[in-house]
JSON list of C-alpha atoms in Angstrom, two decimals:
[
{"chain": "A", "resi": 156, "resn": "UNK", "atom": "CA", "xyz": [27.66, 9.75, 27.00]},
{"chain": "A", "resi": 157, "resn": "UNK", "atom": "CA", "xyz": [27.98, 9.45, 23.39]},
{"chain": "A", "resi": 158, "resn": "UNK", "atom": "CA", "xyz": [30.83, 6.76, 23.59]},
{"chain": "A", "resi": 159, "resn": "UNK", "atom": "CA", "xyz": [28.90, 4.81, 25.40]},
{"chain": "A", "resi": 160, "resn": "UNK", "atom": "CA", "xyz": [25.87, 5.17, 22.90]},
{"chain": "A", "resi": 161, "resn": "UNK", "atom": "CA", "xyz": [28.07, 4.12, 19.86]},
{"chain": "A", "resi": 162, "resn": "UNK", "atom": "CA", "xyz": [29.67, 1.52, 21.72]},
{"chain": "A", "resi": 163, "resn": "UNK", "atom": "CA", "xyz": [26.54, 0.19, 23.08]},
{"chain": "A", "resi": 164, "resn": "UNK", "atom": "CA", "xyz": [24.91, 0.61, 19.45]},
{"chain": "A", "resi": 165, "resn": "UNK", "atom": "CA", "xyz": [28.08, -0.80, 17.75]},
{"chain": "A", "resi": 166, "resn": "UNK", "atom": "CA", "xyz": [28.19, -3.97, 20.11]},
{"chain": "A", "resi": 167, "resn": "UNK", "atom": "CA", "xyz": [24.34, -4.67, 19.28]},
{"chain": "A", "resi": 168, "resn": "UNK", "atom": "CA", "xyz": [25.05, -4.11, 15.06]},
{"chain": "A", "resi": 169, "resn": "UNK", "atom": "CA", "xyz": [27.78, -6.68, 15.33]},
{"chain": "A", "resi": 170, "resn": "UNK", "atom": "CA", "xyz": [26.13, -9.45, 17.96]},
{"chain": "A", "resi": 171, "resn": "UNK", "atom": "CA", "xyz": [22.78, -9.30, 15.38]},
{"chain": "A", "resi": 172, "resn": "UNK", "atom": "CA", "xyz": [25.07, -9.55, 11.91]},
{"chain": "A", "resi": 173, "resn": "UNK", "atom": "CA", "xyz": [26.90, -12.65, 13.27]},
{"chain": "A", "resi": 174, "resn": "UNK", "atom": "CA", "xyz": [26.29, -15.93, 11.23]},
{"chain": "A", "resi": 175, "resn": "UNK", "atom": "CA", "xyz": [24.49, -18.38, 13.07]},
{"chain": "A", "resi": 176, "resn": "UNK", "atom": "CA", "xyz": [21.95, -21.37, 12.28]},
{"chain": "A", "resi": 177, "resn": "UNK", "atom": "CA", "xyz": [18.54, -19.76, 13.55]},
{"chain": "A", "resi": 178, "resn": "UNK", "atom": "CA", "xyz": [19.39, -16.53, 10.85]},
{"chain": "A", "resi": 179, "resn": "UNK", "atom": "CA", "xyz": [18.88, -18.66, 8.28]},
{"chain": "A", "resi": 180, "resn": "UNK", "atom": "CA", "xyz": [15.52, -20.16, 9.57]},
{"chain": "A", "resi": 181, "resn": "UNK", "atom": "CA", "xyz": [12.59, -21.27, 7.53]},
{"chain": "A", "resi": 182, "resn": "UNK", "atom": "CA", "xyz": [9.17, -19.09, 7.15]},
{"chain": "A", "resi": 183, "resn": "UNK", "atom": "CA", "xyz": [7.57, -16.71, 9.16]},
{"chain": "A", "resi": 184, "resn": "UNK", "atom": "CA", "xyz": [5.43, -18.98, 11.14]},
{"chain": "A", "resi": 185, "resn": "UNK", "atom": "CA", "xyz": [8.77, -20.59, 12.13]},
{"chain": "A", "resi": 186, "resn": "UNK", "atom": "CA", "xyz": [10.62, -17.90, 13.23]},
{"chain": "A", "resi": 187, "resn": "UNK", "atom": "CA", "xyz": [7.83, -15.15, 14.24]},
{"chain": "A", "resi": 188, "resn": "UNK", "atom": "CA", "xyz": [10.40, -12.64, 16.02]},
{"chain": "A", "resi": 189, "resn": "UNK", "atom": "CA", "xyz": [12.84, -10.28, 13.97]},
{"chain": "A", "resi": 190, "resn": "UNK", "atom": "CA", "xyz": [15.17, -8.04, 15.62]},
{"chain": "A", "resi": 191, "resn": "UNK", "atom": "CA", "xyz": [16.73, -5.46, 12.42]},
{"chain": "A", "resi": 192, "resn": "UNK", "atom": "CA", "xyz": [18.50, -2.51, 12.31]},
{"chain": "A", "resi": 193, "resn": "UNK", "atom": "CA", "xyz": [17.34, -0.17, 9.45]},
{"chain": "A", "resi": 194, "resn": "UNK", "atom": "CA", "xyz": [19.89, 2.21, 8.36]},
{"chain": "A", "resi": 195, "resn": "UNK", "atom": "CA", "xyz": [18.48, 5.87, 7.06]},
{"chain": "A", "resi": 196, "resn": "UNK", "atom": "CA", "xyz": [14.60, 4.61, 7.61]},
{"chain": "A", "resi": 197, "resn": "UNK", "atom": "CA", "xyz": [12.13, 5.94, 9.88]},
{"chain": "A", "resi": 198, "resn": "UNK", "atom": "CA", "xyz": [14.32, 7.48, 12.51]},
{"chain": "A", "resi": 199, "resn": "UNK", "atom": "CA", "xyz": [16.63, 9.49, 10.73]},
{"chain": "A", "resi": 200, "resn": "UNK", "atom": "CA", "xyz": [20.02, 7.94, 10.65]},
{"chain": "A", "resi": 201, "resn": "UNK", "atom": "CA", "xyz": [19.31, 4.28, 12.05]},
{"chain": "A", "resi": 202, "resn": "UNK", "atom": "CA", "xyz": [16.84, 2.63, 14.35]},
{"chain": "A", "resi": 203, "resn": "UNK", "atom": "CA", "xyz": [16.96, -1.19, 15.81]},
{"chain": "A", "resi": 204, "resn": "UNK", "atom": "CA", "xyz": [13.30, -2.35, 15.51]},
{"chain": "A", "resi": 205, "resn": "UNK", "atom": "CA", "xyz": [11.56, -5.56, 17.29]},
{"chain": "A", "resi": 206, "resn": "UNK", "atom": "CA", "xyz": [8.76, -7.24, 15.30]},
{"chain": "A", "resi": 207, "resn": "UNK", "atom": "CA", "xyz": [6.34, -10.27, 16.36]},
{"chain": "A", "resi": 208, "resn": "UNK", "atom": "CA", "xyz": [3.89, -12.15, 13.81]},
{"chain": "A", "resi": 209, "resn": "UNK", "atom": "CA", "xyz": [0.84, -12.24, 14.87]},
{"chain": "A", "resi": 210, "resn": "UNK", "atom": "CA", "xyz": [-0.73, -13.86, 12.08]},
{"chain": "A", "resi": 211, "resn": "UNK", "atom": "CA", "xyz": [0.76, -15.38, 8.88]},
{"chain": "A", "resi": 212, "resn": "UNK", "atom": "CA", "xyz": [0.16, -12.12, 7.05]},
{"chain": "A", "resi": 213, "resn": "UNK", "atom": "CA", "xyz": [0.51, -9.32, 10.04]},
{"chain": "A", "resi": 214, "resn": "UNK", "atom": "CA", "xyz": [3.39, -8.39, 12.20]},
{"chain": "A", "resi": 215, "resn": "UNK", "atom": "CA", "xyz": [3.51, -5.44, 14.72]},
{"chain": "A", "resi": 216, "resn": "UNK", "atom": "CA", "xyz": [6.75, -4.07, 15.03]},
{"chain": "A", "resi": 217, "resn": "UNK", "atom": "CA", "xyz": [8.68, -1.74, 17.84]},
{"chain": "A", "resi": 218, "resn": "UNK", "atom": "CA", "xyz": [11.69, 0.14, 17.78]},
{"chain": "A", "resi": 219, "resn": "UNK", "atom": "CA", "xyz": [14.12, 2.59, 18.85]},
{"chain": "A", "resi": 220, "resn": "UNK", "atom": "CA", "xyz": [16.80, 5.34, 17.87]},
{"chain": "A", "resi": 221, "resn": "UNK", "atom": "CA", "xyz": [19.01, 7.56, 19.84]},
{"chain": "A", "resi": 222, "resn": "UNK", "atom": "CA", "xyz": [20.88, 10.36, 19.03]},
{"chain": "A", "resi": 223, "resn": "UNK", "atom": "CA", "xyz": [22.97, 12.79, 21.24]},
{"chain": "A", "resi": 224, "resn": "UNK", "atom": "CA", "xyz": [25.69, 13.99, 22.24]},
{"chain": "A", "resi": 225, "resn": "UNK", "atom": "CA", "xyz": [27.62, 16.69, 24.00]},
{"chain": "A", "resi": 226, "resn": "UNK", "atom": "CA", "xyz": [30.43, 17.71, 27.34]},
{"chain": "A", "resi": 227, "resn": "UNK", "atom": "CA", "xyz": [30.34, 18.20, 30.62]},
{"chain": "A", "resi": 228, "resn": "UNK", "atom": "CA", "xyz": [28.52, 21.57, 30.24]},
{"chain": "A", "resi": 229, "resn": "UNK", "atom": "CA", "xyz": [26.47, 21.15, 27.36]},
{"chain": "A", "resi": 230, "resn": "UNK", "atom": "CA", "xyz": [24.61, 18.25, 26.05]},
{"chain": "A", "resi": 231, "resn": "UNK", "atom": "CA", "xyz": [21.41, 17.39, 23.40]},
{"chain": "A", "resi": 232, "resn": "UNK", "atom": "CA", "xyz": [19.87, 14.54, 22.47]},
{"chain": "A", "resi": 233, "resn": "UNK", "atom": "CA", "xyz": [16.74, 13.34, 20.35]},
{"chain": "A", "resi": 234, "resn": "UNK", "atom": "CA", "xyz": [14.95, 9.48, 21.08]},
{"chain": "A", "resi": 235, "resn": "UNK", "atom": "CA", "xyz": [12.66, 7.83, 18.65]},
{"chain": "A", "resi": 236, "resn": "UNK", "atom": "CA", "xyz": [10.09, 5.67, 19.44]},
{"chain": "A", "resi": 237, "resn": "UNK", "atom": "CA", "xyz": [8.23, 3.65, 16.37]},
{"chain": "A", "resi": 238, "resn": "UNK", "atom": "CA", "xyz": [5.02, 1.37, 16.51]},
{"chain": "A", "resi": 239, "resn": "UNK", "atom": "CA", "xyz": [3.46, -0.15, 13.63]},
{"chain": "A", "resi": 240, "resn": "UNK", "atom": "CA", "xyz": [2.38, -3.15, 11.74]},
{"chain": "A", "resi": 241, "resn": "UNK", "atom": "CA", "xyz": [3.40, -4.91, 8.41]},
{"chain": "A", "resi": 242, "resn": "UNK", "atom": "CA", "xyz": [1.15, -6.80, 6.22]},
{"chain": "A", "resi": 243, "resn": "UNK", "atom": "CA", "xyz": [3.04, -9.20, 3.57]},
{"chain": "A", "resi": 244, "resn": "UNK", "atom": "CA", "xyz": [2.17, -10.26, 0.54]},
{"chain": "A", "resi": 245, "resn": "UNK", "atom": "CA", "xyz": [3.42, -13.80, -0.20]},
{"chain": "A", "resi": 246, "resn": "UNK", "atom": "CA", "xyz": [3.86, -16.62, 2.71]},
{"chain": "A", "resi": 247, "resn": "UNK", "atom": "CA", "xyz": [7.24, -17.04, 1.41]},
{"chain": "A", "resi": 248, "resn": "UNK", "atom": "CA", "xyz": [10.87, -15.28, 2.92]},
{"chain": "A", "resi": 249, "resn": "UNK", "atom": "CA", "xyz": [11.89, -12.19, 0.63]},
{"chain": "A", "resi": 250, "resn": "UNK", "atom": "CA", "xyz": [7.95, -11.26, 0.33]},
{"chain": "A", "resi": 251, "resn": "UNK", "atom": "CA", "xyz": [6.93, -7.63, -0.32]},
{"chain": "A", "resi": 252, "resn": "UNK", "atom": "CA", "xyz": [5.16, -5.48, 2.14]},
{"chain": "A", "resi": 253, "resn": "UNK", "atom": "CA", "xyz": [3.20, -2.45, 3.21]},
{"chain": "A", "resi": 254, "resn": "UNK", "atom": "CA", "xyz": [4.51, -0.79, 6.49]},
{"chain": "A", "resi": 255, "resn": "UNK", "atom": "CA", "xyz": [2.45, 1.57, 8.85]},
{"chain": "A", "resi": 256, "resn": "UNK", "atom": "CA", "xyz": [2.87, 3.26, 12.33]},
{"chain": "A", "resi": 257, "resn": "UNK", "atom": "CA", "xyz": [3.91, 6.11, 14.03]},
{"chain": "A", "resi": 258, "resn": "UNK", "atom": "CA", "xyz": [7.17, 7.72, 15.32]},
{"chain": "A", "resi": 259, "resn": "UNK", "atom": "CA", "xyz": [7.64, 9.62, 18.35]},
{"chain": "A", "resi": 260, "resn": "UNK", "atom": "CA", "xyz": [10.24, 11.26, 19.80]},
{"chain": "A", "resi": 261, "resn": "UNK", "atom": "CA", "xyz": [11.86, 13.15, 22.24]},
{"chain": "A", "resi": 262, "resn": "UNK", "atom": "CA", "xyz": [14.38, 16.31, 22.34]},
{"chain": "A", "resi": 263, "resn": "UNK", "atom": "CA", "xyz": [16.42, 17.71, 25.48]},
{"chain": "A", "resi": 264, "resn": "UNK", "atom": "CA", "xyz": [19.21, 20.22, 25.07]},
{"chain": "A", "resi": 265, "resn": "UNK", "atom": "CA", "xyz": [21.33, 22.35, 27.90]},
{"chain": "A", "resi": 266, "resn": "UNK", "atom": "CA", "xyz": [23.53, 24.51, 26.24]},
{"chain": "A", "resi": 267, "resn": "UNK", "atom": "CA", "xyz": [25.31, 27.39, 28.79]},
{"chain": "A", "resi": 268, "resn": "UNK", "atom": "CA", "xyz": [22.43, 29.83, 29.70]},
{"chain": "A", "resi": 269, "resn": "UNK", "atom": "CA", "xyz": [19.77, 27.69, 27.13]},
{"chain": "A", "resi": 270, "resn": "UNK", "atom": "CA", "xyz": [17.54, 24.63, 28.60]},
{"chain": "A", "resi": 271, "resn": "UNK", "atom": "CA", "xyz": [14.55, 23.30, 26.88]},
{"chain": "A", "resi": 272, "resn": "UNK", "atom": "CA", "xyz": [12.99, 20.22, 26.13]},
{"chain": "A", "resi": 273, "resn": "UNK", "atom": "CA", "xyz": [10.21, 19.00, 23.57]},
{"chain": "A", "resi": 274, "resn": "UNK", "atom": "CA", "xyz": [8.25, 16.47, 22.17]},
{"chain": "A", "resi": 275, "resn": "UNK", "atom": "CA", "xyz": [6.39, 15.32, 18.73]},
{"chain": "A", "resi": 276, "resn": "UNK", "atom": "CA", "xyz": [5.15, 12.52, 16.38]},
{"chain": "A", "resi": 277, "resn": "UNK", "atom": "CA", "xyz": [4.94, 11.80, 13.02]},
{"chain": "A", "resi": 278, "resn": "UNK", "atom": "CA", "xyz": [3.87, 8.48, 10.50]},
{"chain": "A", "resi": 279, "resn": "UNK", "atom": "CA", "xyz": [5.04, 6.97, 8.19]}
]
């Protein structure tokens, strides 16, 4: 399970990073989707984040992180979920922002005799 969660994750970081001509597009109102990975944000370690402008200064944005791991008789894992919104400052690419939402997540674990689950939220 977790090889196939880094390779899955490692395939999507290097299909996202590859040079092409729509990267390098023009404003927001040109391009209005983003697709990033943010390394050491939000959701611990990483999370890959979707975000749609809705207007010239707001975007909502949605992601999500998974971490994990384990054997055959023992396993854990934790899932983020983000939601939020960014509102930039200048109509031009490279612009400052503020950044808002909520992150929620998810924890299983089976460990021998030991089974439990849980759940929370936090913002940011």
């Amino acid at each position: 399970m977790t090889t196939r969660i880094i390779c899955i994750g490692a395939m999507l970081a290097v299909a996202f990073f590859l040079p092409e001509d729509r990267i390098f597009a023009g404003s927001r109102n040109e391009a209005p989707n983003e697709v990033e990975l943010e390394l050491a944000g939000k959701c611990l370690l990483y999370s890959f984040s979707y975000q749609r402008m809705l207007a010239e200064p707001f975007g909502l944005e949605l992601g999500l992180s998974m971490l994990g791991g384990g054997s055959s008789g023992s396993s854990t894992s934790i899932i983020f979920f983000t939601a939020g919104g960014k509102v930039y400052f200048i109509q031009k690419n490279a612009s400052p922002y503020i950044g808002a939402g909520f992150v929620g997540l998810s924890t299983s674990t089976s460990s021998g005799p030991f089974s439990s689950s849980g759940s929370g939220s936090y913002g940011y």
